[in-house]
Coordinates of N, CA and C and ligand atoms in Angstrom, one line a residue:
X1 N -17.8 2.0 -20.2 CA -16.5 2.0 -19.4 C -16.6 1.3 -18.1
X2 N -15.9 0.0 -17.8 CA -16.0 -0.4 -16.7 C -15.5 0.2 -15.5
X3 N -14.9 0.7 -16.3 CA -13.6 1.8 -14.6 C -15.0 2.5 -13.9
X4 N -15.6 3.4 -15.0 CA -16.3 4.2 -14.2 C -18.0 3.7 -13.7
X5 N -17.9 2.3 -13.9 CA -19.2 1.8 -13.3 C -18.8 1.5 -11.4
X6 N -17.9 1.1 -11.6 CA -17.4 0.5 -10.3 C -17.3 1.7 -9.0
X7 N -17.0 3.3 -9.9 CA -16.8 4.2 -8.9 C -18.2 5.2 -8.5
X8 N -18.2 5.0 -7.5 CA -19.2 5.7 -6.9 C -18.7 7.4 -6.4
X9 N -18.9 8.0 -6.9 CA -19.3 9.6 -6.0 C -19.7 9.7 -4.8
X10 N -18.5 9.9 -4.0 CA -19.2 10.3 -2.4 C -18.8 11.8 -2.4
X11 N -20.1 12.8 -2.2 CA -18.9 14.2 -1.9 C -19.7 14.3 -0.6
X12 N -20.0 13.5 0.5 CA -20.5 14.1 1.9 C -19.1 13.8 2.5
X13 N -18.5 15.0 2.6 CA -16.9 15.4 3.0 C -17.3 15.3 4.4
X14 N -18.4 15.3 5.3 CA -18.7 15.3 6.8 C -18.2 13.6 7.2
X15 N -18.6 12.5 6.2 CA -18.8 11.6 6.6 C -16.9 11.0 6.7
X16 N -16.4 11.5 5.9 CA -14.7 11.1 6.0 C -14.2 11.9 7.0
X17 N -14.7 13.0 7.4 CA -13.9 13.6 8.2 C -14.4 13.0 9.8
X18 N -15.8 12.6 10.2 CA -15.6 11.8 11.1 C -15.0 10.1 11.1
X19 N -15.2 10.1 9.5 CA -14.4 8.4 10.0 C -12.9 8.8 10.2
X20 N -12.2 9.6 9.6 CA -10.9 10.1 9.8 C -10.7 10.1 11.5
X21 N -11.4 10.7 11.9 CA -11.5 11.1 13.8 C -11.3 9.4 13.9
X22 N -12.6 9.4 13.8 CA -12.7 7.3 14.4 C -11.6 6.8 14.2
X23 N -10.9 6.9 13.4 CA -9.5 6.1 13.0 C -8.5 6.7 13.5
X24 N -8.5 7.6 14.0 CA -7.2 8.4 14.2 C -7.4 7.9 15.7
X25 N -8.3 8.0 16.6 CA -8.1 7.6 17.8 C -7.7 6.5 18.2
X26 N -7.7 5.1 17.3 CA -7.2 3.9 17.7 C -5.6 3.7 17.0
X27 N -5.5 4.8 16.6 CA -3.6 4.6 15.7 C -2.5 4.8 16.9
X28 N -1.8 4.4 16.6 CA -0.3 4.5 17.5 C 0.9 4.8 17.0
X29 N 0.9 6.0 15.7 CA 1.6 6.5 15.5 C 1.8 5.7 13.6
X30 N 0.9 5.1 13.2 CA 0.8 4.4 11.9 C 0.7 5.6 11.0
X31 N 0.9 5.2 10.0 CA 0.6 6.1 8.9 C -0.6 5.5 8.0
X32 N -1.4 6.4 8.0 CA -2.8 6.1 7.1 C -2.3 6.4 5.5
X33 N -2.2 5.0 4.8 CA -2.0 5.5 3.4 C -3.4 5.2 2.7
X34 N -4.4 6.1 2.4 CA -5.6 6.3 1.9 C -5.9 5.9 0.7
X35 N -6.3 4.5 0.4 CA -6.3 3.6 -1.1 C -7.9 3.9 -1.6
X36 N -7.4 5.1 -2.4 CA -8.5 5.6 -2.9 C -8.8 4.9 -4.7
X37 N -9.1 4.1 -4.2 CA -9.4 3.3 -5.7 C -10.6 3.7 -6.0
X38 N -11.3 4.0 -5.0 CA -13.1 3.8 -5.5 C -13.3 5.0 -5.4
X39 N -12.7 6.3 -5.2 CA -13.3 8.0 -5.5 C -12.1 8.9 -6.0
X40 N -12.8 9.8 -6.5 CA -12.2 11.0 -7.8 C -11.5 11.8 -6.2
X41 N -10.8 12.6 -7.5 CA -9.7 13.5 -6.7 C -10.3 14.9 -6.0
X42 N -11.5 14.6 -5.5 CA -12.4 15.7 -5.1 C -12.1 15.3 -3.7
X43 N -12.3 13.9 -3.4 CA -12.0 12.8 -2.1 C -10.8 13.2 -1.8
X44 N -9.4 12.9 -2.9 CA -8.7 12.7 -2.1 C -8.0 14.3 -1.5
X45 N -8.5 15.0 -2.2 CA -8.2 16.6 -1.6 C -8.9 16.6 -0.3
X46 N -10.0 16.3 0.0 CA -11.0 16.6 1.2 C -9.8 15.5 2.4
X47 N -9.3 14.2 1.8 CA -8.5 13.4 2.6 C -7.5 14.5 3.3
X48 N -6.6 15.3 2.0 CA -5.8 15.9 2.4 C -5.5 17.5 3.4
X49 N -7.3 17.9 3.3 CA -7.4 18.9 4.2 C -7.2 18.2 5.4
X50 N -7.7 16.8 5.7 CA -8.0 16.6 7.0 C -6.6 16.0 7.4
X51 N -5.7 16.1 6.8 CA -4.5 15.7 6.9 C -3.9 14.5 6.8
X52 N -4.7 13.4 5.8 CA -4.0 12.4 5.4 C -3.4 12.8 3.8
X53 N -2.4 12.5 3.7 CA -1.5 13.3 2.7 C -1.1 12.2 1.8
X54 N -0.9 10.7 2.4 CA -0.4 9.5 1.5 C -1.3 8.7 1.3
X55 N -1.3 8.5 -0.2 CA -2.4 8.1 -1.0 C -2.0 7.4 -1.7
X56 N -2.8 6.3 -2.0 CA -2.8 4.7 -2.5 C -3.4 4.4 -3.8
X57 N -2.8 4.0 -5.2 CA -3.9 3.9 -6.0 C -3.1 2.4 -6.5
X58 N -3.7 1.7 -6.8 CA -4.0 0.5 -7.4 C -3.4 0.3 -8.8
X59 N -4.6 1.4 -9.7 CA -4.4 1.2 -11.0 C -3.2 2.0 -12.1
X60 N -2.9 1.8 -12.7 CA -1.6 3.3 -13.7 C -2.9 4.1 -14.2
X61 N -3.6 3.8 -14.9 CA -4.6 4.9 -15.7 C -5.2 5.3 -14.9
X62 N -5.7 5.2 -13.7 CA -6.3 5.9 -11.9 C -5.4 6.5 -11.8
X63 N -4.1 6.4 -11.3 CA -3.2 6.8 -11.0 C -2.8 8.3 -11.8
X64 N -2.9 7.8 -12.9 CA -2.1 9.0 -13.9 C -3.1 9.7 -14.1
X65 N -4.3 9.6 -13.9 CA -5.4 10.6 -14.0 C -5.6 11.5 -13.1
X66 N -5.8 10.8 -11.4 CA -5.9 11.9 -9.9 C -4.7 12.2 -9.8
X67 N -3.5 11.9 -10.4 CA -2.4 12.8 -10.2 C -2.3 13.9 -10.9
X68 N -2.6 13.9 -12.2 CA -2.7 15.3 -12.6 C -3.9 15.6 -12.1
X69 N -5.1 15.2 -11.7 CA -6.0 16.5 -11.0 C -5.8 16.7 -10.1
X70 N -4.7 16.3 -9.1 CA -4.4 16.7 -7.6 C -2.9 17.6 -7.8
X71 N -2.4 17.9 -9.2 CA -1.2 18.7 -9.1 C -1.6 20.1 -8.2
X72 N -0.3 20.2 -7.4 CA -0.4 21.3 -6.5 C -0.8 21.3 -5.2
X73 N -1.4 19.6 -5.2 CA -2.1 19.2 -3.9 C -0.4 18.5 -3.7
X74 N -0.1 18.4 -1.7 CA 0.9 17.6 -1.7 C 0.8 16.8 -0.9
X75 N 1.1 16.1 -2.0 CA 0.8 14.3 -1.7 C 1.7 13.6 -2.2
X76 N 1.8 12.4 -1.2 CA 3.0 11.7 -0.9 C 2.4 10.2 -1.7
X77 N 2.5 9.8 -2.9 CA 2.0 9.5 -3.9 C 2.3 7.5 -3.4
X78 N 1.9 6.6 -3.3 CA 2.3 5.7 -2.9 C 1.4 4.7 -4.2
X79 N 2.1 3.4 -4.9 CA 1.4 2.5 -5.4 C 1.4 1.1 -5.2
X80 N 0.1 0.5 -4.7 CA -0.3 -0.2 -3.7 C -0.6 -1.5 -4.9
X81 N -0.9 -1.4 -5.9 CA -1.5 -2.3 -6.9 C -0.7 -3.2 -7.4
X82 N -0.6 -4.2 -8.2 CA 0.0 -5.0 -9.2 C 0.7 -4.0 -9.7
X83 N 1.7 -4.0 -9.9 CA 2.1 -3.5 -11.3 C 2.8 -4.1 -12.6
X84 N 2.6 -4.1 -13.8 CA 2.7 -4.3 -14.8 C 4.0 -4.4 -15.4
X85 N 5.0 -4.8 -15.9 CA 6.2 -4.7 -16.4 C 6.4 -3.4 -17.1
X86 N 5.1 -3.8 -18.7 CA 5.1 -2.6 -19.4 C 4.7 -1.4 -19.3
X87 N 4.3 -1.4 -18.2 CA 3.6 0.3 -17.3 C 4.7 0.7 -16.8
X88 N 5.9 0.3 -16.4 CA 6.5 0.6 -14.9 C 6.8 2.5 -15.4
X89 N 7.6 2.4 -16.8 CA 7.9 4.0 -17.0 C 6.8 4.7 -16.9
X90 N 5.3 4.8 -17.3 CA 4.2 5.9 -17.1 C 4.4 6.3 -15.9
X91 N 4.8 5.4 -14.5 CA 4.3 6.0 -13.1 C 6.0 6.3 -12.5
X92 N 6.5 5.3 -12.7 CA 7.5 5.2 -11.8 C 8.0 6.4 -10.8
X93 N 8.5 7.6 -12.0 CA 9.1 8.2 -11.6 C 8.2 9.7 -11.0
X94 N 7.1 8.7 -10.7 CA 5.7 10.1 -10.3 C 5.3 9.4 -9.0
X95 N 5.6 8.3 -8.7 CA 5.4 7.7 -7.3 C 6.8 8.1 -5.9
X96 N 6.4 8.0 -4.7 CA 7.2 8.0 -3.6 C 7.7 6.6 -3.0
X97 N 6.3 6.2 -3.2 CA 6.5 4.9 -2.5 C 5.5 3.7 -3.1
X98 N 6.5 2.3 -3.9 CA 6.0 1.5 -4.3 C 5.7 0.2 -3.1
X99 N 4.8 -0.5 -2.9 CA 3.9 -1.5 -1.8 C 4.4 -2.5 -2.2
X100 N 4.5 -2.7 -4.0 CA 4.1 -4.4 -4.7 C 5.5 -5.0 -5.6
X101 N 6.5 -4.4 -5.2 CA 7.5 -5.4 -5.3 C 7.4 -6.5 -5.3
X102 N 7.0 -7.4 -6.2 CA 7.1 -9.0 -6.2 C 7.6 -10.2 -6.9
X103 N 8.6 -9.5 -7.9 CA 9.3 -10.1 -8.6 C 10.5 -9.9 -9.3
X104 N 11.7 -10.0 -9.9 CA 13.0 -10.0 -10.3 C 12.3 -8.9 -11.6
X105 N 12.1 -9.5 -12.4 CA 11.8 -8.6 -13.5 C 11.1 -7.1 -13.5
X106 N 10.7 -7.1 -12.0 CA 9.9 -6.0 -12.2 C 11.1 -4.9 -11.2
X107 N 11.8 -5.6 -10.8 CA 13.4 -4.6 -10.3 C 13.6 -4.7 -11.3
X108 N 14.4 -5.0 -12.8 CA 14.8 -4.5 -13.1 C 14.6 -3.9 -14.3
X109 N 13.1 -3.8 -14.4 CA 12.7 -2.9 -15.2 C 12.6 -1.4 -14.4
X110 N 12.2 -1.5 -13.0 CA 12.5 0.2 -12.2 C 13.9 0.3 -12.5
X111 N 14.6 -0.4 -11.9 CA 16.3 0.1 -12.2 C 16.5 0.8 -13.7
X112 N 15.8 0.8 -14.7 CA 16.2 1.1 -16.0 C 15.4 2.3 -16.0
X113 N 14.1 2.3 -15.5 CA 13.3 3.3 -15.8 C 13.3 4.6 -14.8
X114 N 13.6 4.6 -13.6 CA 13.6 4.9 -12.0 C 15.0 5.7 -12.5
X115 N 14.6 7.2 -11.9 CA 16.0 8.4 -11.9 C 16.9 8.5 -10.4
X116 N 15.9 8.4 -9.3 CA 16.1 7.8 -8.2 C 16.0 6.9 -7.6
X117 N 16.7 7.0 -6.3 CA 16.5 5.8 -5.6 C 15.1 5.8 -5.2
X118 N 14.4 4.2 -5.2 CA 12.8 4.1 -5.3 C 12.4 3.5 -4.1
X119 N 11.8 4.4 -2.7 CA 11.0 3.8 -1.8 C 10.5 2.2 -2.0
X120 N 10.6 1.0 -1.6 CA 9.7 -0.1 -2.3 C 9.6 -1.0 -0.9
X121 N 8.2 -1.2 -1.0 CA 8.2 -2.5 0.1 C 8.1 -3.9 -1.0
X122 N 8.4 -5.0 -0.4 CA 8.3 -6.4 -1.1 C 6.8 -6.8 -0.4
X123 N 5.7 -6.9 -1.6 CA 5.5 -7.9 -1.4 C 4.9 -9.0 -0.6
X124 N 4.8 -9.9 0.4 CA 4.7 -11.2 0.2 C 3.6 -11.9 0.7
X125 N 3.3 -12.8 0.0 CA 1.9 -13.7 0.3 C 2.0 -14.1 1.4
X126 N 1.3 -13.5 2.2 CA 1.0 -14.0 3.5 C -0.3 -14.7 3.8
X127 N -0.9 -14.8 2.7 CA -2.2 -15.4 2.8 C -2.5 -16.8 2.3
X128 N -1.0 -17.7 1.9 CA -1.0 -18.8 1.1 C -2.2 -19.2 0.1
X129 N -2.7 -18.0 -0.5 CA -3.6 -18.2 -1.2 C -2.7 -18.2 -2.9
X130 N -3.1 -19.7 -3.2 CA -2.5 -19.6 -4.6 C -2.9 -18.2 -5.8
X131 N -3.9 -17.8 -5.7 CA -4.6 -16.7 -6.7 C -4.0 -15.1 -5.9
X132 N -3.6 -15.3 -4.2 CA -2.9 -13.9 -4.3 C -1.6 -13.9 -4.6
X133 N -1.4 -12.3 -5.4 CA 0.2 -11.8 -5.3 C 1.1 -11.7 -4.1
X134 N 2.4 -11.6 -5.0 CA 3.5 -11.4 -3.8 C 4.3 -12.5 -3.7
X135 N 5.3 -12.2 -3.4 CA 6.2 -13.4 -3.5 C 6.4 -14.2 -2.0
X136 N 6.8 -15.2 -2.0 CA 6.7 -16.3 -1.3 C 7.7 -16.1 -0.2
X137 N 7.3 -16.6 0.7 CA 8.5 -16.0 2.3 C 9.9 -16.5 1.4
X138 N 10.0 -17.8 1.5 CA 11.1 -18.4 1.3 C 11.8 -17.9 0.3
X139 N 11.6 -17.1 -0.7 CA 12.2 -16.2 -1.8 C 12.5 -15.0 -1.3
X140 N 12.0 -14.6 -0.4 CA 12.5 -13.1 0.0 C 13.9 -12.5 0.0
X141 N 14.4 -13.7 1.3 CA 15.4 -12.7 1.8 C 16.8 -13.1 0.3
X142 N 16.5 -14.2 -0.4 CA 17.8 -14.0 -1.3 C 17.5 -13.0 -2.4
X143 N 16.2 -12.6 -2.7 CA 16.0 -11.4 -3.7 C 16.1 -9.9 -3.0
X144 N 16.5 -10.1 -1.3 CA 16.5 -8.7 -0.7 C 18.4 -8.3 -0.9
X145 N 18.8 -9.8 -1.2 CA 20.4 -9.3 -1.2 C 20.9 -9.1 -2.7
X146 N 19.5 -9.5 -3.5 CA 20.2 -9.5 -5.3 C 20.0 -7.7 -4.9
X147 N 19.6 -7.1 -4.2 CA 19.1 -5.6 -4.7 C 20.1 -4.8 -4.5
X148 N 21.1 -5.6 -3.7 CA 22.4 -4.4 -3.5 C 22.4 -3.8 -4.6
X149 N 22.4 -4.6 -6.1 CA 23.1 -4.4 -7.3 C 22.1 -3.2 -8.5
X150 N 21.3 -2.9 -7.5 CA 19.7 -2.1 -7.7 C 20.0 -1.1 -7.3
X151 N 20.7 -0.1 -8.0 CA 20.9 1.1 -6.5 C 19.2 1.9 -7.0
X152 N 18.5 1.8 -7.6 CA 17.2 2.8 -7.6 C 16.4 1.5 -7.3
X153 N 16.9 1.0 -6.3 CA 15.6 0.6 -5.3 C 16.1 0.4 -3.7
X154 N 15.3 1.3 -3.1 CA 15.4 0.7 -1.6 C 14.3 0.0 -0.9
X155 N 14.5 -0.8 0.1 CA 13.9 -2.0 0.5 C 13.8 -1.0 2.1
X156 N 12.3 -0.7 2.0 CA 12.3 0.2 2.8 C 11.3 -0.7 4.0
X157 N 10.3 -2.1 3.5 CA 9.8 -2.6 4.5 C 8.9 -3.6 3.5
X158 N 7.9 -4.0 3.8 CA 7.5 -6.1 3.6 C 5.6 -5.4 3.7
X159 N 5.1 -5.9 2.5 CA 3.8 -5.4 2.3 C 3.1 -6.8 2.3
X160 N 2.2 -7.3 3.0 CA 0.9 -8.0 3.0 C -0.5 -7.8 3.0
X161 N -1.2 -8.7 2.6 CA -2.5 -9.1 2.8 C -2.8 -10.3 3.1
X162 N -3.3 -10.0 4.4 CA -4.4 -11.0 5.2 C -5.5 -11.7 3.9
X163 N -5.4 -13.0 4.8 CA -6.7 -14.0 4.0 C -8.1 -13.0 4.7
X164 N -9.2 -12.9 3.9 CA -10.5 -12.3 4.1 C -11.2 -13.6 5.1
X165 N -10.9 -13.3 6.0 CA -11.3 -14.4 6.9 C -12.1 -13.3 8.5
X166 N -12.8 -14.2 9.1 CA -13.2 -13.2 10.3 C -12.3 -13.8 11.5
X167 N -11.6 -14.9 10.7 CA -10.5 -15.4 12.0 C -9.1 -14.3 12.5
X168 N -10.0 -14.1 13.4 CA -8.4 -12.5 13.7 C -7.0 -13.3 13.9
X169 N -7.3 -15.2 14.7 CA -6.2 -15.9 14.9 C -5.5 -15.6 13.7
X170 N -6.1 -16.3 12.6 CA -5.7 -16.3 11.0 C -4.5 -15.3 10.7
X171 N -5.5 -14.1 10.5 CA -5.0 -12.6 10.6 C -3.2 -12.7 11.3
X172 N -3.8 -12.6 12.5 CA -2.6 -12.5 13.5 C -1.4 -13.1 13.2
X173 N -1.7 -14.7 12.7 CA -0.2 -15.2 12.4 C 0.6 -14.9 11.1
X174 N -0.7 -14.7 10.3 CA 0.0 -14.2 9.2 C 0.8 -13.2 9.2
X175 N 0.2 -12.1 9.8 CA 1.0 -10.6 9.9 C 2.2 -11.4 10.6
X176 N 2.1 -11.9 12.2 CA 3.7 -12.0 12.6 C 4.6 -12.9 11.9
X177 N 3.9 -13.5 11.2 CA 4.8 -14.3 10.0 C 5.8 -13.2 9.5
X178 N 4.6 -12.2 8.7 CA 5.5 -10.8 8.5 C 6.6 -10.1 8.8
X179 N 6.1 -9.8 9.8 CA 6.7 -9.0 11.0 C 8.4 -10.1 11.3
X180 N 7.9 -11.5 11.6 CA 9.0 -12.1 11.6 C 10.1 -12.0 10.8
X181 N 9.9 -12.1 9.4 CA 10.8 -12.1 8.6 C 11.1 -10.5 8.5
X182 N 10.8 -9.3 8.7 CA 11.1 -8.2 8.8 C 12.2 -8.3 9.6
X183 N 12.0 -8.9 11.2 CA 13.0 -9.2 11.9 C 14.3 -9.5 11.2
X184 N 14.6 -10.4 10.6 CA 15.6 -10.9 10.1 C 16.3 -10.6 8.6
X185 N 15.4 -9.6 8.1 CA 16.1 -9.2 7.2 C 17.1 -7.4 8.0
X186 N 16.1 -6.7 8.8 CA 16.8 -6.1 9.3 C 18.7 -6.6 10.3
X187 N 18.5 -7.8 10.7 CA 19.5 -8.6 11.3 C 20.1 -8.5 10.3
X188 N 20.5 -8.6 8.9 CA 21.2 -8.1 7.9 C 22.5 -7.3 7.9
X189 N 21.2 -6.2 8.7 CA 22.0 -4.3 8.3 C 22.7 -4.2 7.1
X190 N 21.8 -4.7 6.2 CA 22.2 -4.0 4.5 C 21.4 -2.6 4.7
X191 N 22.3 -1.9 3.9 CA 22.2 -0.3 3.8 C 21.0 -0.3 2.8
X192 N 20.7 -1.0 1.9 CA 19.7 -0.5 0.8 C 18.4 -1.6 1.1
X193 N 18.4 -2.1 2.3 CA 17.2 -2.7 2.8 C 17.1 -2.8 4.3
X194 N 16.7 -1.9 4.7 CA 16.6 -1.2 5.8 C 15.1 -2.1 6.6
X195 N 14.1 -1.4 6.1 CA 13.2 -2.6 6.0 C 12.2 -1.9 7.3
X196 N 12.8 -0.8 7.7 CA 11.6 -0.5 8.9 C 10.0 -0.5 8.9
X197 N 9.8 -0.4 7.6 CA 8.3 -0.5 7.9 C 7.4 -1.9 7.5
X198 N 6.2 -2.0 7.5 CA 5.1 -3.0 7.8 C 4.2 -2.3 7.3
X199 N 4.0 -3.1 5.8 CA 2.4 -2.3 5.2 C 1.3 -3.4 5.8
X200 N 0.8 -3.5 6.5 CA -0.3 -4.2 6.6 C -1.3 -3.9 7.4
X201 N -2.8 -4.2 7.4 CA -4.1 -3.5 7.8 C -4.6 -3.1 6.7
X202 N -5.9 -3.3 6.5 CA -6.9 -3.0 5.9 C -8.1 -2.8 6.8
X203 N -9.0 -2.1 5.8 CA -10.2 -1.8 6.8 C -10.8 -2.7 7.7
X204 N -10.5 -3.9 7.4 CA -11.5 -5.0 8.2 C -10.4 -5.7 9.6
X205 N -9.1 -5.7 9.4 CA -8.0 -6.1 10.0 C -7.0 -5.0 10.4
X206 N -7.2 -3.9 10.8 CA -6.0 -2.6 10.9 C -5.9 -3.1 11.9
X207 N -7.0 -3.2 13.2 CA -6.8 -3.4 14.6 C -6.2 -4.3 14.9
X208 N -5.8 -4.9 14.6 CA -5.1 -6.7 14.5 C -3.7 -6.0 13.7
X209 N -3.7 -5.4 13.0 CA -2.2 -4.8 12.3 C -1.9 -4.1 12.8
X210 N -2.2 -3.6 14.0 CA -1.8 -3.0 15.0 C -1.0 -3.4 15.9
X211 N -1.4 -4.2 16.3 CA -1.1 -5.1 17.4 C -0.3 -5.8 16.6
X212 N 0.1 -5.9 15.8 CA 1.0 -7.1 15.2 C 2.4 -6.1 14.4
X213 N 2.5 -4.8 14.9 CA 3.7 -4.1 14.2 C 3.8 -3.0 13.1
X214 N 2.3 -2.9 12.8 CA 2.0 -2.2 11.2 C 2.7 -0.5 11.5
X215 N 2.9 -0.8 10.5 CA 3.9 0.7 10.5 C 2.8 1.5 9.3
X216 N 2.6 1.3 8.4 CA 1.7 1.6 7.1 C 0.1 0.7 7.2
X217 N -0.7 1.5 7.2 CA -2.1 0.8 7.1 C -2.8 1.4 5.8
X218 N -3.3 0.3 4.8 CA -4.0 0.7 3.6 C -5.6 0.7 4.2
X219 N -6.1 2.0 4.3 CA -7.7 1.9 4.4 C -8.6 2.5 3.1
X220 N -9.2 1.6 2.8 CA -9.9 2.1 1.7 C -11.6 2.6 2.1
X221 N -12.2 1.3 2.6 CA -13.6 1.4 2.2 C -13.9 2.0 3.9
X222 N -13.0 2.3 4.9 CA -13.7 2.3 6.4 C -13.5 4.2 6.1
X223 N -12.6 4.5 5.3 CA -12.2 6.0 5.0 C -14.0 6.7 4.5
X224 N -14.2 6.0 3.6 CA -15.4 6.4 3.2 C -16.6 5.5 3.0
X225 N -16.7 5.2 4.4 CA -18.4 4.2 4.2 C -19.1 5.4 5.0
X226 N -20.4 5.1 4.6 CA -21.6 6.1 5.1 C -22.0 5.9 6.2
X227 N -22.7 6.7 6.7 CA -23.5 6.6 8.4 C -24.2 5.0 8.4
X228 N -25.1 4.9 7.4 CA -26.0 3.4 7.5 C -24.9 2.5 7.8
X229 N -23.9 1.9 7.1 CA -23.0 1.1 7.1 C -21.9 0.8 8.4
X230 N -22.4 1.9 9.1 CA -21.5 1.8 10.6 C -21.8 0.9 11.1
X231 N -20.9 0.2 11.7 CA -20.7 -1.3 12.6 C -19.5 -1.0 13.5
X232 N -19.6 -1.5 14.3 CA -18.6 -1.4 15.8 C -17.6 -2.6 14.7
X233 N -15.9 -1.8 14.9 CA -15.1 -3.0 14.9 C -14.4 -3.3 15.8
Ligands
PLP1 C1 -8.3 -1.6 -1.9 C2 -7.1 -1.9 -1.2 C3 -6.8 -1.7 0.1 C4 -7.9 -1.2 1.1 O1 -8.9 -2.1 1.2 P1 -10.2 -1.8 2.2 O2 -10.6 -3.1 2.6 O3 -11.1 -1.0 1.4 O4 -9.6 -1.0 3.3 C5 -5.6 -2.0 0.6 N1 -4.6 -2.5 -0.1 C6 -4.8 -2.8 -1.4 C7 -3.7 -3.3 -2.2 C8 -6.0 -2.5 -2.0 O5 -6.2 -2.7 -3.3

């Protein structure tokens, strides 16, 4: 099973609860959505004593799995991953908030499958990397106005990823690239794309997504790296 080669077992619950502290002291009011791809739902309960409640999964068979072993736990269920056309009904209507909005077809397969109206950020390549997802700035804002016609989707804010670079410049303009077009889709004031938030930050770039507007930060690996692995960021 490759799924389960990749996932490592951390249960030193000491070591999340001080990265949790470490992270919480440089936030400005962000929300930590905890992209627990790499550990079982033993993690993300110990996430949720310490009071991160919104959680990130990647995959539908991850997803559909720590959701039922976290029933009763409450959690604000968010999906951060690709998603699939022919998956959309397994999760849809078990999610809060979808990240990866990035294409026409995949509105309007939610629209058919989706009972409510569906939390969704768009999307977009900010990293002009041909091999990442997300749709292209210059496509945005005419696919934010086809969504009037979407009432089970709302355009709640604009999801990126930074190029894996140690250029924070890099980083920086991409996010306000972001941030920019956030600007201007709010200048809109369409009712069903609102658009207040900013998914962006990752473990290696939060601090910089900070500074650049992030409303939503995806931390995966800074959530649960061990004592040896500590580095000043
Ligand atoms: C894994 C993942 C993250 C978190 O990445 P880290 O570098 O581990 O913090 C954020 N967003 C998405 C879409 C991911 O898949």
């Amino acid at each position: 099973m490759q799924q389960e080669k990749t996932k490592k077992k951390r249960s030193d619950t000491l070591n999340i609860k001080k990265n949790v502290a470490a992270i919480l002291s440089n936030l400005k009011g962000q929300t930590i959505v905890a992209a627990t791809k790499n550990v079982f739902a033993e993690e993300i309960k110990e996430l949720v004593r310490l009071g991160i409640t919104d959680i990130g999964e990647n995959r539908v068979d991850d997803f559909l799995k720590k959701y039922n072993d976290c029933i009763g736990t409450p959690i604000t269920w968010h999906f951060i991953g690709h998603l699939q056309t022919n998956k959309v009904k397994k999760i849809i209507n078990k999610i809060d908030f979808l990240h990866s909005l990035d294409r026409m077809s995949l509105a309007e397969q939610i629209q058919k499958d989706r009972l409510t109206p569906l939390n969704c950020f768009i999307e977009v390549n900010i990293s002009s990397e041909k091999s990442k997802t997300g749709m292209e700035f210059n496509e945005v804002l005419d696919f934010v106005k086809k969504m009037e016609k979407y009432d089970k989707i709302r355009i709640v804010g604009l999801m990126g990823m930074a190029l894996n670079t140690t250029d924070s410049k890099v980083i920086e303009k991409s996010f306000l690239d972001l941030y920019n077009l956030q600007l201007e889709i709010q200048s809109l004031q369409l009712p069903f794309a609102e658009t207040n938030f900013l998914s962006i930050g990752m473990s290696n770039d939060y601090l910089v997504a900070i500074l650049c507007h992030s409303t939503h930060l995806r931390l995966g690996s800074i959530l649960f790296r061990n004592e040896e692995s500590y580095e000043p960021f």
